[in-house]
Amino acid sequence: MGTTRVGVIGARGRMGVQAVRAITAADDLELAAEVGSADPLSVLTDAGAQVVVEFTRPDAVLENVRWCVERGLHVVTGTTGFTPERLDVVRGWLAAAPGVGVAVVPNFALGAVLMMRFAELAARWFESVEIVELHHPQKVDAPSGTARLTAERIAAARASAGLGDLPDATTDEVQGARGATIDGIPVHAVRARGLVAHQEVLFGGAGETLTIRHDSFDRVSFMPGLLLAVRRVADRPGLTVGLDPLLDA
Amino acid sequence: MGTTRVGVIGARGRMGVQAVRAITAADDLELAAEVGSADPLSVLTDAGAQVVVEFTRPDAVLENVRWCVERGLHVVTGTTGFTPERLDVVRGWLAAAPGVGVAVVPNFALGAVLMMRFAELAARWFESVEIVELHHPQKVDAPSGTARLTAERIAAARASAGLGDLPDATTDEVQGARGATIDGIPVHAVRARGLVAHQEVLFGGAGETLTIRHDSFDRVSFMPGLLLAVRRVADRPGLTVGLDPLLDA
Amino acid sequence: MGTTRVGVIGARGRMGVQAVRAITAADDLELAAEVGSADPLSVLTDAGAQVVVEFTRPDAVLENVRWCVERGLHVVTGTTGFTPERLDVVRGWLAAAPGVGVAVVPNFALGAVLMMRFAELAARWFESVEIVELHHPQKVDAPSGTARLTAERIAAARASAGLGDLPDATTDEVQGARGATIDGIPVHAVRARGLVAHQEVLFGGAGETLTIRHDSFDRVSFMPGLLLAVRRVADRPGLTVGLDPLLDA
Amino acid sequence: MGTTRVGVIGARGRMGVQAVRAITAADDLELAAEVGSADPLSVLTDAGAQVVVEFTRPDAVLENVRWCVERGLHVVTGTTGFTPERLDVVRGWLAAAPGVGVAVVPNFALGAVLMMRFAELAARWFESVEIVELHHPQKVDAPSGTARLTAERIAAARASAGLGDLPDATTDEVQGARGATIDGIPVHAVRARGLVAHQEVLFGGAGETLTIRHDSFDRVSFMPGLLLAVRRVADRPGLTVGLDPLLDA
């Protein structure tokens, strides 16, 4: 089995630098090209890249994806800002490029992806569930995107299983803590110096609780998931959203 | 050293039954009298009780305390509903009964008392702090009384040390999770089947966190604290609120 | 859909009493017979039981299972002591009774079953894994049976994925803590007053950890799993070991 | 109040670099001198340093401390290798230098110091206690020095309070997990990729547990404790071991 040639767009950014390092260290991958903001994308085709890793900005990513898809290059992107409408645009391009795969991955941490998957699997078996997400105090959004997505997937699994509202007898209440109720699932948002990115999903049934917790300490945790996506995106033509479907590829 | 003779008012209630059992099992205490709702309080003096344990209801406790104080009996009560005004009433009676001790104890769990004490001691050393309290879904109040008290003590300790507001960059927020901000300290309230009574205090500073957690699984956890109060109340004339001051007696 | 008629052998024991209560409360099940140690098993067939719940002792369970299988009754048993040899004996009886199902379930807690399943699914994605199990100090065996089984399943999943030994640079070591290494997976055993039955599986990869924790506070946590087994055992002829295969039935 | 002039020996090492940065950023401290391995110590006196921060190696620290003490400079050192004999040597030098303070600090993390203090305070109130320490897999010693010290302090506090052995009914045991029993206290040592430095002290009594946990993610967590020691060492003549006594200065 030969190696796969990989190009990186956004190679000088925080994630791009990590990506270059991880690809270089992987035996089955070969770093073909590094594209900075001043470089033309043609560097990628000139270097014979087969898969392109894209870490740029919301205002640049779409054009980069289009360019790659039109030239038959598979793409793995971790850039944010993919609304449903933007995903549809990408689907349109892919319809005209059979065999090309694009993976849009909001979270490359395998632990986070598994946490969400397990939370979805557990949801139907427990009467109660709440989420506590904990982050550093520089974070501007609350609850976190991962927590919202987890809540949505749990809520959908509960609905499929015919579960109703969570039990809650609260009548005497003072309000105002950071956090929200997403699709009926309470999500508590803790912000404290010293924290990085953490999330706990607590399920409760009569006499027992099941807790699934993910702790992320460092951006390096995204690299195994990135490499997994790079290795599998070519075998999964069309659009893939999230790392989850790639785990079973 | 002889044994102390102890009477129990409310001896047939849930807490009273536990108290009778614990006092009976203690080598240095002697169960002198059990007073149910139909029994006259004079059973206590007839039996030579020195310390009285009181577990009744908010509408009965004050009259019971007065009766005991007037007769020189020390009292330990776990009945709820003691407002600042009610505590002042008790102080008034005690002013006329030098040497008599009354302990009003909202929470007999040693672990909870130590959690609050440690939280107060740690407060000045950390930039961030938040509280997560977790209880069964039949609980009607949120946040819990213990969590509110913890937040108040932490806030006071921070103010003494000259600490300002907690760092928090949140600008993009969805609200509505169960919980409140008490004296500036966020208190998150989780309710789930399977839980009993739990609280976690999370302190955060640059690069580190310190977490103090109390888990209470059973009413039996109140007995060591109750026995401690019974043993020490006579050596502490006047009014004592909470178990905390008795720990160092 | 009609109700299923259920008989309970060992109906006066701790688990049996809970089982009787749970079956009685379930709309789709009917309590047909309660068999105590002095009652003949024929009470079950006289009452038209279709499924039999068995909670007795290792020296009684085999004979009870044989009796039921020979009469075409499905069995769910939580009695301990099923060695591989004993399971083979049951398989032999079932070979002669097509259509009859027997479920031997060491742990009915859904949370424990899901914890093990998720641990097995996560195992291939992380370089490190260790188990901490925590129980009350009256427990005589260490590590717990559930922890050993979890370790075995994790070790098998790692082997399938081609993972090698866990990273560990320890050279300067004092030994002697309670706990064992099972199939290469460290299992730490904590015993403390106040605990009931708890287990944590900690996975670690570069920059992140994933923790799966189960807390069991009360025997009532076994009832949803028991009812699940009662409802599904008839649709799964032959021998089923553990609740896990029944979850997907 | 004027500023304190501070010199740093080992200013180019990992801890020294952090120290230089932290001292520079503190309003009440002035960085007077940075001493690398090629620089003469006289740089310190030439620059008028009043307090010296020392982060070097076990084979260099003693000579550095002697040099400073003889010249009336206060010292805060985080270098390892201080045996009881070495501490006695330092005490000897200090006896001849009244008014000079030396602080030997194995762990500058305030959270770790408070964890140990709280563990010591809680010890007398609980029947059971165990320690779980968790570190990255490059760590060569097990259990960690902090865990051993915590166990020793807990054991001493239990002995003072007249507590006996921990309750433990284990009779059927498989052994071999990483960890030790230190002065009768079980210390479990977990090693996993992704972890940094963490410790949990679990206390258990009837029906309740109290858990004190410290998580250290980054060397920057040592800086608040270092600055505290620098500010207070001059007011505490003689030898101080550990940060703990300085907290109350």
Short mmCIF file of C-alpha atoms in Angstrom, two decimals, chain B residues 32-248:
data_model
loop_
_atom_site.label_atom_id
_atom_site.label_comp_id
_atom_site.label_asym_id
_atom_site.label_seq_id
_atom_site.Cartn_x
_atom_site.Cartn_y
_atom_site.Cartn_z
CA ALA B 32 -33.48 8.75 78.94
CA ALA B 33 -36.79 9.50 77.24
CA GLU B 34 -38.63 9.29 73.93
CA VAL B 35 -41.31 11.90 73.42
CA GLY B 36 -43.89 11.37 70.69
CA SER B 37 -46.49 13.90 69.57
CA ALA B 38 -49.00 12.67 72.16
CA ASP B 39 -46.59 12.68 75.11
CA PRO B 40 -46.13 15.55 77.57
CA LEU B 41 -42.70 17.20 77.64
CA SER B 42 -42.53 16.54 81.38
CA VAL B 43 -41.43 13.02 80.48
CA LEU B 44 -38.03 14.63 79.85
CA THR B 45 -37.55 16.12 83.28
CA ASP B 46 -39.09 13.10 84.98
CA ALA B 47 -36.44 10.96 83.29
CA GLY B 48 -33.60 13.28 84.22
CA ALA B 49 -32.63 14.19 80.67
CA GLN B 50 -29.67 16.57 80.44
CA VAL B 51 -29.60 17.10 76.68
CA VAL B 52 -32.67 17.09 74.45
CA VAL B 53 -32.65 16.21 70.75
CA GLU B 54 -35.51 17.88 68.90
CA PHE B 55 -36.79 16.77 65.46
CA THR B 56 -40.32 18.09 64.96
CA ARG B 57 -41.91 20.73 62.73
CA PRO B 58 -41.44 24.49 62.25
CA ASP B 59 -44.72 25.20 64.05
CA ALA B 60 -43.73 23.17 67.12
CA VAL B 61 -40.02 23.64 67.58
CA LEU B 62 -39.98 27.09 69.21
CA GLU B 63 -42.31 26.09 72.03
CA ASN B 64 -40.25 22.93 72.64
CA VAL B 65 -37.00 24.90 72.81
CA ARG B 66 -38.48 27.44 75.23
CA TRP B 67 -39.76 24.70 77.52
CA CYS B 68 -36.32 23.05 77.66
CA VAL B 69 -34.33 26.26 78.13
CA GLU B 70 -36.54 27.34 81.01
CA ARG B 71 -35.81 24.05 82.73
CA GLY B 72 -32.05 24.16 82.13
CA LEU B 73 -31.98 21.43 79.49
CA HIS B 74 -29.52 21.79 76.61
CA VAL B 75 -31.08 21.38 73.16
CA VAL B 76 -29.90 20.15 69.77
CA THR B 77 -32.50 20.68 67.07
CA GLY B 78 -32.53 19.82 63.38
CA THR B 79 -36.00 21.17 62.71
CA THR B 80 -36.19 23.64 59.80
CA GLY B 81 -37.66 27.12 59.60
CA PHE B 82 -35.26 29.12 61.77
CA THR B 83 -35.34 32.64 60.39
CA PRO B 84 -33.03 35.34 61.82
CA GLU B 85 -36.04 36.57 63.83
CA ARG B 86 -36.66 33.15 65.34
CA LEU B 87 -32.98 32.80 66.22
CA ASP B 88 -33.21 36.16 68.05
CA VAL B 89 -36.16 34.88 70.05
CA VAL B 90 -34.11 31.89 71.16
CA ARG B 91 -31.19 34.16 72.05
CA GLY B 92 -33.54 36.14 74.27
CA TRP B 93 -34.56 33.05 76.23
CA LEU B 94 -30.93 31.97 76.55
CA ALA B 95 -29.94 35.38 77.98
CA ALA B 96 -32.12 34.50 80.94
CA ALA B 97 -30.65 31.02 81.28
CA PRO B 98 -26.88 31.29 81.66
CA GLY B 99 -25.08 28.01 81.18
CA VAL B 100 -27.70 26.52 78.89
CA GLY B 101 -26.71 25.69 75.29
CA VAL B 102 -28.94 25.44 72.23
CA ALA B 103 -27.62 24.23 68.88
CA VAL B 104 -29.73 24.86 65.78
CA VAL B 105 -28.28 22.63 63.06
CA PRO B 106 -29.62 22.77 59.48
CA ASN B 107 -27.26 20.04 58.24
CA PHE B 108 -25.79 17.33 60.45
CA ALA B 109 -23.68 15.70 57.73
CA LEU B 110 -20.04 16.17 58.74
CA GLY B 111 -19.02 15.95 55.10
CA ALA B 112 -21.28 18.84 54.14
CA VAL B 113 -20.04 20.95 57.05
CA LEU B 114 -16.41 20.32 56.13
CA MET B 115 -17.14 20.98 52.44
CA MET B 116 -18.46 24.43 53.34
CA ARG B 117 -15.59 25.15 55.71
CA PHE B 118 -12.95 24.13 53.16
CA ALA B 119 -14.72 26.12 50.44
CA GLU B 120 -14.59 29.19 52.64
CA LEU B 121 -10.88 28.64 53.39
CA ALA B 122 -10.01 28.09 49.72
CA ALA B 123 -12.04 31.01 48.38
CA ARG B 124 -9.38 33.72 48.74
CA TRP B 125 -6.77 31.74 46.80
CA PHE B 126 -8.60 31.26 43.49
CA GLU B 127 -9.73 33.63 40.78
CA SER B 128 -12.74 31.51 39.78
CA VAL B 129 -15.33 29.45 41.65
CA GLU B 130 -18.64 27.83 40.72
CA ILE B 131 -20.95 25.39 42.51
CA VAL B 132 -22.81 22.42 41.05
CA GLU B 133 -25.41 20.82 43.32
CA LEU B 134 -27.13 17.60 42.25
CA HIS B 135 -30.29 16.13 43.80
CA HIS B 136 -33.17 13.72 43.18
CA PRO B 137 -35.98 15.13 41.01
CA GLN B 138 -38.54 15.27 43.87
CA LYS B 139 -36.71 18.22 45.39
CA VAL B 140 -38.88 21.34 45.18
CA ASP B 141 -36.31 24.10 45.76
CA ALA B 142 -33.43 25.09 43.52
CA PRO B 143 -30.69 25.85 44.30
CA SER B 144 -30.49 23.84 47.54
CA GLY B 145 -30.17 25.59 50.88
CA THR B 146 -26.71 24.12 51.39
CA ALA B 147 -25.57 25.45 48.02
CA ARG B 148 -26.89 28.93 48.77
CA LEU B 149 -25.15 28.96 52.14
CA THR B 150 -21.92 27.77 50.56
CA ALA B 151 -22.12 30.51 47.94
CA GLU B 152 -22.74 33.15 50.59
CA ARG B 153 -19.75 32.04 52.66
CA ILE B 154 -17.50 31.93 49.59
CA ALA B 155 -18.66 35.37 48.48
CA ALA B 156 -17.94 36.82 51.93
CA ALA B 157 -14.47 35.28 51.99
CA ARG B 158 -13.70 36.67 48.54
CA ALA B 159 -14.87 40.11 49.57
CA SER B 160 -12.66 40.02 52.70
CA ALA B 161 -9.67 39.13 50.56
CA GLY B 162 -10.40 41.94 48.12
CA LEU B 163 -11.22 39.70 45.18
CA GLY B 164 -13.45 41.18 42.50
CA ASP B 165 -15.88 39.68 40.03
CA LEU B 166 -15.34 36.25 38.54
CA PRO B 167 -13.75 36.31 35.07
CA ASP B 168 -16.34 35.57 32.39
CA ALA B 169 -16.20 36.58 28.73
CA THR B 170 -19.62 35.20 27.83
CA THR B 171 -21.36 37.44 25.31
CA ASP B 172 -23.26 34.97 23.12
CA GLU B 173 -25.61 33.25 25.53
CA VAL B 174 -28.74 31.12 25.58
CA GLN B 175 -30.27 31.11 29.04
CA GLY B 176 -32.65 29.03 31.08
CA ALA B 177 -30.82 26.20 32.85
CA ARG B 178 -31.85 25.43 36.42
CA GLY B 179 -29.67 27.36 38.85
CA ALA B 180 -28.94 30.84 40.14
CA THR B 181 -26.18 33.33 40.80
CA ILE B 182 -25.97 33.81 44.57
CA ASP B 183 -23.92 36.81 45.73
CA GLY B 184 -22.08 36.65 42.40
CA ILE B 185 -21.30 32.94 42.59
CA PRO B 186 -22.93 30.75 39.89
CA VAL B 187 -24.79 27.78 41.38
CA HIS B 188 -25.90 25.13 38.91
CA ALA B 189 -28.72 22.82 40.00
CA VAL B 190 -28.92 19.32 38.49
CA ARG B 191 -31.98 17.10 39.12
CA ALA B 192 -31.91 13.46 38.08
CA ARG B 193 -33.48 10.18 39.09
CA GLY B 194 -30.95 8.02 40.94
CA LEU B 195 -29.26 10.95 42.67
CA VAL B 196 -29.65 11.56 46.39
CA ALA B 197 -27.84 14.74 47.59
CA HIS B 198 -24.51 15.85 46.17
CA GLN B 199 -22.56 19.09 45.82
CA GLU B 200 -19.35 20.05 44.10
CA VAL B 201 -17.44 23.31 44.59
CA LEU B 202 -14.97 23.98 41.78
CA PHE B 203 -12.16 26.50 42.27
CA GLY B 204 -9.98 27.54 39.35
CA GLY B 205 -6.71 29.41 39.06
CA ALA B 206 -4.14 29.64 36.30
CA GLY B 207 -3.32 26.07 35.26
CA GLU B 208 -5.10 24.27 38.09
CA THR B 209 -8.45 23.48 39.67
CA LEU B 210 -9.39 22.37 43.19
CA THR B 211 -12.66 20.51 43.63
CA ILE B 212 -14.43 19.74 46.89
CA ARG B 213 -17.30 17.30 46.59
CA HIS B 214 -19.78 15.90 49.09
CA ASP B 215 -21.99 12.92 48.33
CA SER B 216 -24.75 12.00 50.75
CA PHE B 217 -26.46 8.68 50.15
CA ASP B 218 -28.41 8.06 53.33
CA ARG B 219 -29.93 9.78 56.35
CA VAL B 220 -27.61 7.69 58.53
CA SER B 221 -24.87 10.15 57.52
CA PHE B 222 -26.43 12.67 59.91
CA MET B 223 -25.83 10.56 63.02
CA PRO B 224 -22.13 11.20 63.68
CA GLY B 225 -22.79 14.94 63.50
CA LEU B 226 -25.82 14.63 65.74
CA LEU B 227 -23.86 12.71 68.38
CA LEU B 228 -21.07 15.28 68.17
CA ALA B 229 -23.56 18.08 68.84
CA VAL B 230 -25.15 16.18 71.74
CA ARG B 231 -21.73 15.65 73.33
CA ARG B 232 -20.58 19.25 72.96
CA VAL B 233 -23.68 21.45 73.34
CA ALA B 234 -23.42 21.58 77.15
CA ASP B 235 -19.90 23.00 76.92
CA ARG B 236 -21.05 25.80 74.66
CA PRO B 237 -23.64 27.95 76.48
CA GLY B 238 -25.82 30.26 74.42
CA LEU B 239 -26.90 29.81 70.82
CA THR B 240 -24.86 27.87 68.26
CA VAL B 241 -25.98 27.88 64.63
CA GLY B 242 -24.69 25.05 62.48
CA LEU B 243 -22.36 22.21 63.30
CA ASP B 244 -19.27 24.12 62.24
CA PRO B 245 -18.44 25.85 65.55
CA LEU B 246 -18.90 22.56 67.42
CA LEU B 247 -16.20 20.81 65.38
CA ASP B 248 -13.49 22.74 67.18
#
